[in-house]
């Protein structure tokens, strides 16, 4: 990886086995697993990149993501390797009740790449907070005159996913909700790209 490549971090949010259980059905993004694996492989091989894993610990004991349940474990394809940063959270934002903000600032990250579950909940909340906190010096949402930030927050469209949800007696499929949530994030809080684009920015796909 060239020395001029921005310091980059891959932030993986809540890729846990509990999302294979009810009530989580009708997931979007059929290539989610493969794309997470490809991104992890590339980031682990890159010389100027870091991998950060976030897991959710639900408070209700009936939740598949409660610490007492097997679903709290990471998916096999997203299991952290020794030396990678792992933090747990109990709310939607990965920045509340954790030292994630300090980690990103201390690493002097210039490009934050966000993937995981789910697009409309913990991914969206964490991205919005990352943007508002300006943990990366980014231009998303506009900048003041005379400023020219060079950092980026990137949400990977085909490495995030959403599930079917119901509201007011109507069911909304995961694909629709995924797309709508990406639309509300793009350009305002981040830039949305796909896996191939992110891999190319690291110097090539499937290294």
Coordinates of N, CA and C in Angstrom, one line a residue:
X1 N 0.8 -1.2 0.0 CA 0.0 0.0 0.0 C 0.9 1.2 0.0
X2 N 0.6 2.2 -0.9 CA 1.4 3.4 -1.0 C 1.4 4.2 0.3
X3 N 2.5 4.9 0.5 CA 2.6 5.7 1.8 C 1.7 6.8 1.8
X4 N 1.2 7.3 0.6 CA 0.4 8.4 0.5 C -1.1 8.0 0.6
X5 N -1.4 6.8 0.7 CA -2.8 6.3 0.9 C -3.3 6.8 2.3
X6 N -4.5 7.4 2.3 CA -5.0 7.9 3.6 C -5.1 6.8 4.7
X7 N -4.8 7.2 5.9 CA -5.0 6.2 7.0 C -6.5 5.8 7.1
X8 N -6.7 4.6 7.0 CA -8.1 4.0 6.8 C -8.5 3.1 7.9
X9 N -9.7 3.1 8.3 CA -10.2 2.1 9.3 C -11.5 1.5 8.7
X10 N -11.6 0.2 8.9 CA -12.9 -0.6 8.6 C -13.6 -0.8 9.9
X11 N -14.8 -0.2 10.0 CA -15.6 -0.3 11.2 C -16.8 -1.2 10.9
X12 N -16.7 -2.4 11.6 CA -17.8 -3.4 11.4 C -18.7 -3.4 12.6
X13 N -20.0 -3.1 12.3 CA -21.0 -2.9 13.3 C -22.0 -4.1 13.4
X14 N -21.9 -4.8 14.6 CA -23.0 -5.7 15.0 C -23.2 -6.9 14.0
X15 N -22.1 -7.5 13.5 CA -22.2 -8.6 12.6 C -22.2 -9.9 13.5
X16 N -23.4 -10.1 14.0 CA -23.5 -11.1 15.1 C -24.6 -12.2 14.7
X17 N -24.4 -13.4 15.3 CA -25.2 -14.5 14.9 C -26.7 -14.3 15.3
X18 N -27.0 -13.5 16.2 CA -28.4 -13.3 16.6 C -29.3 -12.7 15.4
X19 N -28.6 -12.1 14.4 CA -29.4 -11.6 13.3 C -29.9 -12.7 12.3
X20 N -29.4 -14.0 12.6 CA -30.0 -15.1 11.9 C -31.2 -15.7 12.5
X21 N -31.7 -15.1 13.6 CA -32.8 -15.6 14.4 C -34.0 -14.6 14.3
X22 N -35.2 -15.1 14.5 CA -36.4 -14.2 14.6 C -36.1 -13.2 15.7
X23 N -36.6 -11.9 15.5 CA -37.5 -11.5 14.5 C -36.9 -11.0 13.2
X24 N -35.6 -11.3 13.0 CA -34.9 -10.7 11.8 C -35.1 -11.6 10.6
X25 N -36.0 -11.1 9.7 CA -36.3 -11.9 8.5 C -36.3 -10.9 7.3
X26 N -36.3 -11.5 6.1 CA -36.4 -10.6 4.9 C -35.2 -9.7 4.7
X27 N -34.0 -10.2 4.9 CA -32.8 -9.3 4.8 C -32.5 -8.9 3.4
X28 N -32.1 -7.7 3.2 CA -31.6 -7.2 1.9 C -30.2 -7.7 1.7
X29 N -29.6 -7.3 0.6 CA -28.1 -7.4 0.3 C -27.7 -8.9 0.3
X30 N -28.0 -9.6 -0.7 CA -27.7 -11.1 -0.8 C -26.2 -11.4 -0.7
X31 N -25.4 -10.5 -1.2 CA -23.9 -10.7 -1.2 C -23.3 -10.2 0.1
X32 N -24.0 -9.9 1.1 CA -23.5 -9.3 2.3 C -22.3 -10.1 2.9
X33 N -22.5 -11.4 3.1 CA -21.4 -12.2 3.7 C -20.2 -12.2 2.9
X34 N -20.3 -12.4 1.6 CA -19.1 -12.4 0.7 C -18.4 -11.1 0.7
X35 N -19.1 -10.0 0.7 CA -18.5 -8.7 0.6 C -17.8 -8.3 2.0
X36 N -18.4 -8.7 3.1 CA -17.7 -8.5 4.4 C -16.4 -9.3 4.4
X37 N -16.4 -10.5 3.9 CA -15.2 -11.3 3.9 C -14.1 -10.7 3.0
X38 N -14.6 -10.2 1.8 CA -13.6 -9.6 0.9 C -13.0 -8.3 1.5
X39 N -13.8 -7.5 2.1 CA -13.3 -6.3 2.7 C -12.3 -6.6 3.9
X40 N -12.7 -7.6 4.7 CA -11.8 -7.9 5.8 C -10.5 -8.4 5.3
X41 N -10.5 -9.3 4.2 CA -9.2 -9.8 3.7 C -8.4 -8.6 3.2
X42 N -9.0 -7.7 2.5 CA -8.2 -6.6 1.9 C -7.7 -5.6 3.0
X43 N -8.5 -5.3 4.0 CA -8.0 -4.4 5.0 C -6.9 -5.1 5.9
X44 N -7.1 -6.4 6.1 CA -6.0 -7.1 6.9 C -4.7 -7.1 6.1
X45 N -4.8 -7.1 4.8 CA -3.5 -7.1 4.0 C -2.9 -5.8 3.8
X46 N -3.7 -4.7 4.0 CA -3.3 -3.4 3.7 C -2.3 -2.9 4.8
X47 N -1.4 -2.0 4.4 CA -0.4 -1.6 5.3 C -0.7 -0.4 6.1
X48 N -1.7 0.3 5.7 CA -2.1 1.6 6.4 C -3.5 1.6 6.8
X49 N -4.0 0.4 7.3 CA -5.4 0.3 7.6 C -5.6 -0.5 8.9
X50 N -6.8 -0.2 9.6 CA -7.1 -0.8 10.8 C -8.5 -1.4 10.7
X51 N -8.7 -2.4 11.6 CA -10.0 -3.1 11.6 C -10.6 -3.0 13.0
X52 N -11.8 -2.4 13.1 CA -12.5 -2.2 14.4 C -13.8 -2.9 14.4
X53 N -14.0 -3.8 15.4 CA -15.3 -4.6 15.5 C -16.1 -4.0 16.6
X54 N -17.4 -3.8 16.3 CA -18.4 -3.4 17.4 C -19.4 -4.5 17.5
X55 N -19.8 -4.9 18.7 CA -20.8 -5.8 18.9 C -21.9 -5.2 19.9
X56 N -23.1 -5.6 19.7 CA -24.2 -5.1 20.5 C -24.6 -6.1 21.6
X57 N -24.7 -5.6 22.8 CA -25.2 -6.3 24.0 C -26.5 -5.8 24.4
X58 N -27.6 -6.4 24.0 CA -28.9 -6.0 24.3 C -29.2 -6.1 25.8
X59 N -30.0 -5.2 26.3 CA -30.4 -5.3 27.7 C -31.5 -6.3 28.0
X60 N -32.6 -6.4 27.1 CA -33.6 -7.4 27.4 C -33.1 -8.8 27.2
X61 N -33.4 -9.7 28.2 CA -32.8 -11.0 28.2 C -33.5 -11.9 27.1
X62 N -34.6 -11.4 26.5 CA -35.2 -12.2 25.4 C -34.6 -11.9 24.1
X63 N -33.7 -10.9 24.0 CA -33.1 -10.5 22.7 C -32.1 -11.5 22.3
X64 N -32.0 -11.9 21.0 CA -31.0 -12.8 20.5 C -29.6 -12.2 20.7
X65 N -29.5 -10.9 21.0 CA -28.2 -10.3 21.2 C -27.9 -10.0 22.6
X66 N -28.6 -10.6 23.5 CA -28.3 -10.4 25.0 C -27.0 -11.2 25.2
X67 N -26.2 -10.7 26.1 CA -24.9 -11.4 26.4 C -25.0 -12.8 26.8
X68 N -26.1 -13.2 27.4 CA -26.3 -14.6 27.8 C -26.7 -15.6 26.7
X69 N -27.0 -15.0 25.5 CA -27.5 -15.8 24.4 C -26.4 -16.1 23.4
X70 N -26.4 -17.3 22.7 CA -25.4 -17.6 21.7 C -25.4 -16.6 20.6
X71 N -26.5 -16.0 20.3 CA -26.5 -15.0 19.2 C -25.7 -13.8 19.4
X72 N -25.1 -13.6 20.6 CA -24.3 -12.4 20.8 C -22.9 -12.6 20.1
X73 N -22.6 -13.8 19.7 CA -21.3 -14.1 19.1 C -21.2 -13.5 17.7
X74 N -20.0 -13.2 17.3 CA -19.8 -12.7 15.9 C -20.1 -13.8 14.9
X75 N -20.6 -13.4 13.7 CA -20.7 -14.3 12.6 C -19.3 -14.9 12.3
X76 N -19.3 -16.1 11.9 CA -18.0 -16.8 11.7 C -17.1 -16.0 10.7
X77 N -17.7 -15.5 9.6 CA -16.9 -14.8 8.6 C -16.5 -13.4 9.0
X78 N -17.0 -13.0 10.2 CA -16.6 -11.6 10.7 C -15.9 -11.7 12.1
X79 N -15.4 -12.9 12.4 CA -14.8 -13.0 13.7 C -13.5 -12.2 13.8
X80 N -13.3 -11.5 14.8 CA -12.1 -10.7 15.0 C -10.8 -11.6 15.1
X81 N -9.7 -11.1 14.5 CA -8.5 -11.7 14.7 C -7.7 -11.1 15.8
X82 N -6.7 -11.8 16.3 CA -5.8 -11.2 17.4 C -5.2 -9.9 17.0
X83 N -5.3 -8.9 17.9 CA -4.8 -7.6 17.6 C -5.8 -6.6 17.1
X84 N -6.9 -7.1 16.6 CA -8.0 -6.2 16.1 C -8.8 -5.6 17.3
X85 N -9.2 -4.4 17.1 CA -9.9 -3.7 18.2 C -11.4 -4.2 18.2
X86 N -11.8 -4.5 19.4 CA -13.2 -5.0 19.7 C -13.8 -4.2 20.8
X87 N -15.0 -3.6 20.6 CA -15.7 -2.9 21.6 C -17.2 -3.4 21.6
X88 N -17.8 -3.3 22.8 CA -19.3 -3.6 22.9 C -20.0 -2.4 23.2
X89 N -21.3 -2.4 22.8 CA -22.2 -1.2 23.1 C -23.5 -1.7 23.6
X90 N -24.3 -0.9 24.2 CA -25.6 -1.3 24.7 C -26.7 -0.4 24.1
X91 N -26.3 0.6 23.3 CA -27.3 1.4 22.6 C -27.0 1.4 21.1
X92 N -27.8 2.1 20.3 CA -27.6 2.1 18.8 C -26.3 2.6 18.4
X93 N -25.8 3.7 19.0 CA -24.6 4.4 18.5 C -23.4 3.6 19.1
X94 N -22.4 3.4 18.2 CA -21.1 2.8 18.6 C -20.3 3.8 19.4
X95 N -20.7 5.0 19.4 CA -19.9 6.1 20.1 C -20.4 6.4 21.5
X96 N -21.5 5.9 21.9 CA -22.1 6.1 23.2 C -21.6 5.0 24.2
X97 N -21.0 5.4 25.3 CA -20.6 4.4 26.3 C -19.3 3.6 25.9
X98 N -18.6 4.1 24.8 CA -17.4 3.4 24.4 C -16.3 4.5 24.2
X99 N -15.1 4.0 23.9 CA -14.0 4.9 23.6 C -13.7 5.0 22.1
X100 N -14.7 4.7 21.3 CA -14.5 4.6 19.9 C -14.0 5.9 19.3
X101 N -14.6 7.0 19.8 CA -14.2 8.3 19.2 C -12.7 8.5 19.5
X102 N -12.2 8.3 20.7 CA -10.8 8.4 21.0 C -10.0 7.5 20.2
X103 N -10.4 6.3 20.0 CA -9.7 5.3 19.1 C -9.4 5.9 17.7
X104 N -10.5 6.4 17.1 CA -10.4 6.9 15.7 C -9.5 8.1 15.7
X105 N -9.7 9.0 16.7 CA -8.8 10.2 16.7 C -7.4 9.8 17.0
X106 N -7.1 8.9 17.9 CA -5.7 8.6 18.2 C -5.0 7.9 17.1
X107 N -5.8 7.1 16.3 CA -5.2 6.5 15.1 C -5.1 7.5 13.9
X108 N -5.6 8.7 14.1 CA -5.5 9.7 13.1 C -6.1 9.2 11.7
X109 N -7.3 8.6 11.9 CA -8.0 8.0 10.7 C -8.5 9.2 9.8
X110 N -8.2 9.0 8.5 CA -8.6 10.0 7.5 C -9.8 9.4 6.6
X111 N -9.9 8.1 6.6 CA -11.0 7.5 5.8 C -11.6 6.4 6.7
X112 N -12.9 6.6 7.1 CA -13.6 5.6 7.9 C -14.6 4.9 7.0
X113 N -14.5 3.6 6.9 CA -15.3 2.8 6.1 C -16.2 2.0 7.0
X114 N -17.5 2.1 6.8 CA -18.5 1.5 7.8 C -19.3 0.5 7.1
X115 N -19.4 -0.7 7.7 CA -20.2 -1.8 7.2 C -20.9 -2.5 8.4
X116 N -21.9 -3.3 8.1 CA -22.6 -4.1 9.2 C -24.1 -4.0 9.2
X117 N -24.6 -4.2 10.4 CA -26.0 -4.4 10.6 C -26.5 -3.5 11.7
X118 N -27.7 -3.0 11.6 CA -28.5 -2.9 10.4 C -28.4 -1.5 9.8
X119 N -28.7 -1.3 8.5 CA -28.6 0.0 7.9 C -29.4 1.1 8.6
X120 N -30.6 0.7 8.9 CA -31.5 1.7 9.5 C -31.4 1.9 11.0
X121 N -30.6 1.1 11.7 CA -30.5 1.3 13.1 C -29.1 1.6 13.5
X122 N -28.3 0.6 13.9 CA -27.0 1.0 14.5 C -26.0 1.5 13.5
X123 N -26.1 1.1 12.2 CA -25.2 1.6 11.2 C -25.5 3.1 11.0
X124 N -26.8 3.4 10.8 CA -27.2 4.8 10.5 C -26.9 5.7 11.7
X125 N -27.2 5.2 12.9 CA -27.0 6.0 14.1 C -25.5 6.3 14.3
X126 N -24.7 5.3 14.1 CA -23.3 5.5 14.3 C -22.6 6.4 13.3
X127 N -23.1 6.3 12.0 CA -22.6 7.1 10.9 C -23.0 8.6 11.2
X128 N -24.2 8.8 11.5 CA -24.6 10.2 11.8 C -23.8 10.8 12.9
X129 N -23.6 10.0 14.0 CA -22.8 10.5 15.1 C -21.4 10.7 14.7
X130 N -20.8 9.8 14.0 CA -19.4 10.0 13.5 C -19.3 11.3 12.7
X131 N -20.3 11.5 11.9 CA -20.2 12.8 11.0 C -20.4 14.0 11.9
X132 N -21.3 14.0 12.8 CA -21.6 15.2 13.7 C -20.4 15.4 14.6
X133 N -19.8 14.4 15.1 CA -18.6 14.5 16.0 C -17.4 14.9 15.2
X134 N -17.4 14.7 13.9 CA -16.3 15.0 13.0 C -15.1 14.2 13.5
X135 N -15.3 12.9 13.7 CA -14.1 12.0 14.1 C -13.1 11.9 12.9
X136 N -13.6 12.2 11.7 CA -12.8 12.3 10.5 C -13.1 13.7 9.9
X137 N -12.1 14.4 9.5 CA -12.3 15.7 8.9 C -12.9 15.6 7.5
X138 N -14.2 15.7 7.4 CA -14.9 15.3 6.1 C -15.7 16.5 5.6
X139 N -16.1 16.5 4.3 CA -16.8 17.6 3.7 C -18.3 17.3 3.7
X140 N -18.8 16.2 4.2 CA -20.2 15.8 4.0 C -21.1 16.7 4.7
X141 N -22.2 17.1 4.0 CA -23.1 18.1 4.5 C -22.7 19.5 4.4
X142 N -21.6 19.8 3.7 CA -21.1 21.1 3.5 C -20.1 21.6 4.5
X143 N -19.3 22.5 4.1 CA -18.2 23.1 5.0 C -18.2 24.6 4.9
X144 N -17.6 25.2 5.9 CA -17.5 26.6 5.9 C -16.5 27.1 4.9
X145 N -16.7 28.4 4.5 CA -15.9 29.0 3.5 C -14.4 29.0 3.9
X146 N -13.5 28.6 3.0 CA -12.1 28.6 3.3 C -11.6 27.2 3.8
X147 N -12.5 26.3 4.1 CA -12.2 25.0 4.6 C -12.2 24.0 3.4
X148 N -11.2 23.1 3.5 CA -11.2 22.0 2.4 C -10.8 20.7 3.0
X149 N -11.7 20.1 3.8 CA -11.4 18.8 4.5 C -11.1 17.7 3.4
X150 N -10.2 16.8 3.7 CA -9.8 15.8 2.8 C -10.2 14.4 3.2
X151 N -10.8 14.3 4.4 CA -11.2 13.0 4.9 C -12.6 12.5 4.4
X152 N -12.9 11.3 4.7 CA -14.2 10.7 4.2 C -14.8 9.7 5.2
X153 N -16.1 9.7 5.3 CA -16.8 8.6 5.9 C -17.6 7.9 4.8
X154 N -17.3 6.6 4.7 CA -17.9 5.8 3.6 C -18.8 4.7 4.2
X155 N -20.0 4.7 3.7 CA -20.9 3.5 4.0 C -20.9 2.6 2.8
X156 N -20.7 1.4 3.0 CA -20.6 0.4 1.9 C -22.0 -0.2 1.6
X157 N -22.6 0.2 0.5 CA -24.0 -0.2 0.2 C -24.2 -1.7 0.2
X158 N -23.3 -2.4 -0.4 CA -23.5 -3.9 -0.5 C -22.8 -4.7 0.6
X159 N -22.4 -4.0 1.7 CA -21.8 -4.6 2.9 C -22.5 -4.1 4.1
X160 N -23.7 -3.6 3.9 CA -24.7 -3.2 5.0 C -26.0 -3.8 4.6
X161 N -26.9 -4.0 5.6 CA -28.1 -4.7 5.2 C -29.2 -4.3 6.2
X162 N -30.5 -4.5 5.8 CA -31.7 -4.2 6.5 C -32.7 -5.3 6.4
X163 N -33.5 -5.4 7.4 CA -34.5 -6.5 7.5 C -35.9 -5.9 7.3
X164 N -36.9 -6.8 7.1 CA -38.3 -6.4 6.9 C -38.7 -5.8 8.2
X165 N -39.5 -4.7 8.1 CA -40.1 -4.0 9.3 C -41.6 -3.7 9.0
X166 N -42.4 -3.6 10.1 CA -43.8 -3.3 10.0 C -44.0 -2.0 10.7
X167 N -44.9 -1.2 10.1 CA -45.4 0.1 10.7 C -46.8 0.4 10.3
X168 N -47.6 0.7 11.2 CA -49.0 1.1 11.0 C -49.8 0.1 10.2
X169 N -49.5 -1.2 10.5 CA -50.2 -2.3 9.8 C -49.7 -2.6 8.4
X170 N -48.6 -2.0 8.0 CA -48.0 -2.3 6.7 C -46.6 -2.8 6.8
X171 N -46.3 -3.8 6.0 CA -44.9 -4.4 6.0 C -44.1 -3.8 4.9
X172 N -42.8 -3.4 5.3 CA -41.9 -2.8 4.4 C -40.7 -3.8 4.2
X173 N -40.3 -4.1 3.0 CA -39.3 -5.1 2.8 C -37.9 -4.6 3.0
X174 N -37.0 -5.5 3.3 CA -35.6 -5.0 3.7 C -34.9 -4.3 2.6
X175 N -35.1 -4.6 1.3 CA -34.5 -3.9 0.2 C -34.9 -2.5 0.2
X176 N -36.2 -2.2 0.3 CA -36.7 -0.9 0.2 C -36.2 0.0 1.4
X177 N -36.2 -0.6 2.6 CA -35.8 0.1 3.8 C -34.2 0.4 3.7
X178 N -33.5 -0.6 3.2 CA -32.1 -0.4 3.0 C -31.8 0.8 2.1
X179 N -32.4 0.8 0.9 CA -32.2 1.8 0.0 C -32.6 3.2 0.5
X180 N -33.7 3.3 1.2 CA -34.2 4.6 1.7 C -33.2 5.1 2.8
X181 N -32.7 4.2 3.6 CA -31.7 4.6 4.6 C -30.4 5.1 4.0
X182 N -29.9 4.4 3.0 CA -28.7 4.9 2.3 C -28.9 6.3 1.7
X183 N -30.1 6.5 1.1 CA -30.4 7.7 0.5 C -30.4 8.9 1.5
X184 N -30.9 8.6 2.7 CA -30.9 9.7 3.8 C -29.5 10.0 4.3
X185 N -28.5 9.0 4.1 CA -27.2 9.2 4.6 C -26.3 9.9 3.6
X186 N -26.4 9.5 2.3 CA -25.5 9.9 1.3 C -25.4 11.4 1.1
X187 N -24.2 11.9 1.1 CA -23.9 13.3 0.8 C -24.1 14.2 2.1
X188 N -25.0 13.8 2.9 CA -25.3 14.6 4.1 C -24.4 14.2 5.3
X189 N -24.2 12.9 5.5 CA -23.4 12.4 6.6 C -22.2 11.6 6.2
X190 N -22.2 11.1 4.9 CA -21.2 10.3 4.4 C -21.2 10.3 2.9
X191 N -20.4 9.4 2.3 CA -20.6 9.1 0.9 C -20.8 7.6 0.8
X192 N -21.8 7.2 0.0 CA -22.1 5.7 -0.2 C -21.4 5.2 -1.4
X193 N -20.6 4.1 -1.2 CA -19.9 3.4 -2.2 C -20.2 1.9 -2.1
X194 N -19.8 1.2 -3.1 CA -19.9 -0.3 -3.1 C -18.6 -0.9 -2.8
X195 N -18.6 -2.2 -2.6 CA -17.4 -3.0 -2.2 C -16.3 -2.8 -3.2
X196 N -16.6 -2.9 -4.5 CA -15.6 -2.8 -5.5 C -14.9 -1.5 -5.5
X197 N -15.6 -0.4 -5.2 CA -15.0 0.9 -5.2 C -14.1 1.0 -4.0
X198 N -14.5 0.5 -2.8 CA -13.6 0.5 -1.6 C -12.4 -0.3 -1.8
X199 N -12.5 -1.5 -2.4 CA -11.4 -2.3 -2.7 C -10.4 -1.7 -3.6
X200 N -10.9 -1.0 -4.6 CA -10.0 -0.3 -5.5 C -9.2 0.8 -4.8
X201 N -9.9 1.5 -3.9 CA -9.2 2.5 -3.2 C -8.1 2.0 -2.2
X202 N -8.2 0.7 -1.9 CA -7.1 0.1 -1.1 C -6.0 -0.5 -2.0
X203 N -6.2 -0.4 -3.3 CA -5.1 -0.8 -4.2 C -5.4 -2.1 -4.9
X204 N -6.7 -2.5 -5.0 CA -7.0 -3.7 -5.7 C -8.0 -4.6 -5.0
X205 N -8.7 -5.3 -5.7 CA -9.7 -6.2 -5.1 C -9.1 -7.6 -4.8
X206 N -9.7 -8.2 -3.7 CA -9.3 -9.5 -3.3 C -7.8 -9.8 -3.3
X207 N -7.1 -9.0 -2.5 CA -5.7 -9.1 -2.5 C -5.2 -10.4 -2.0

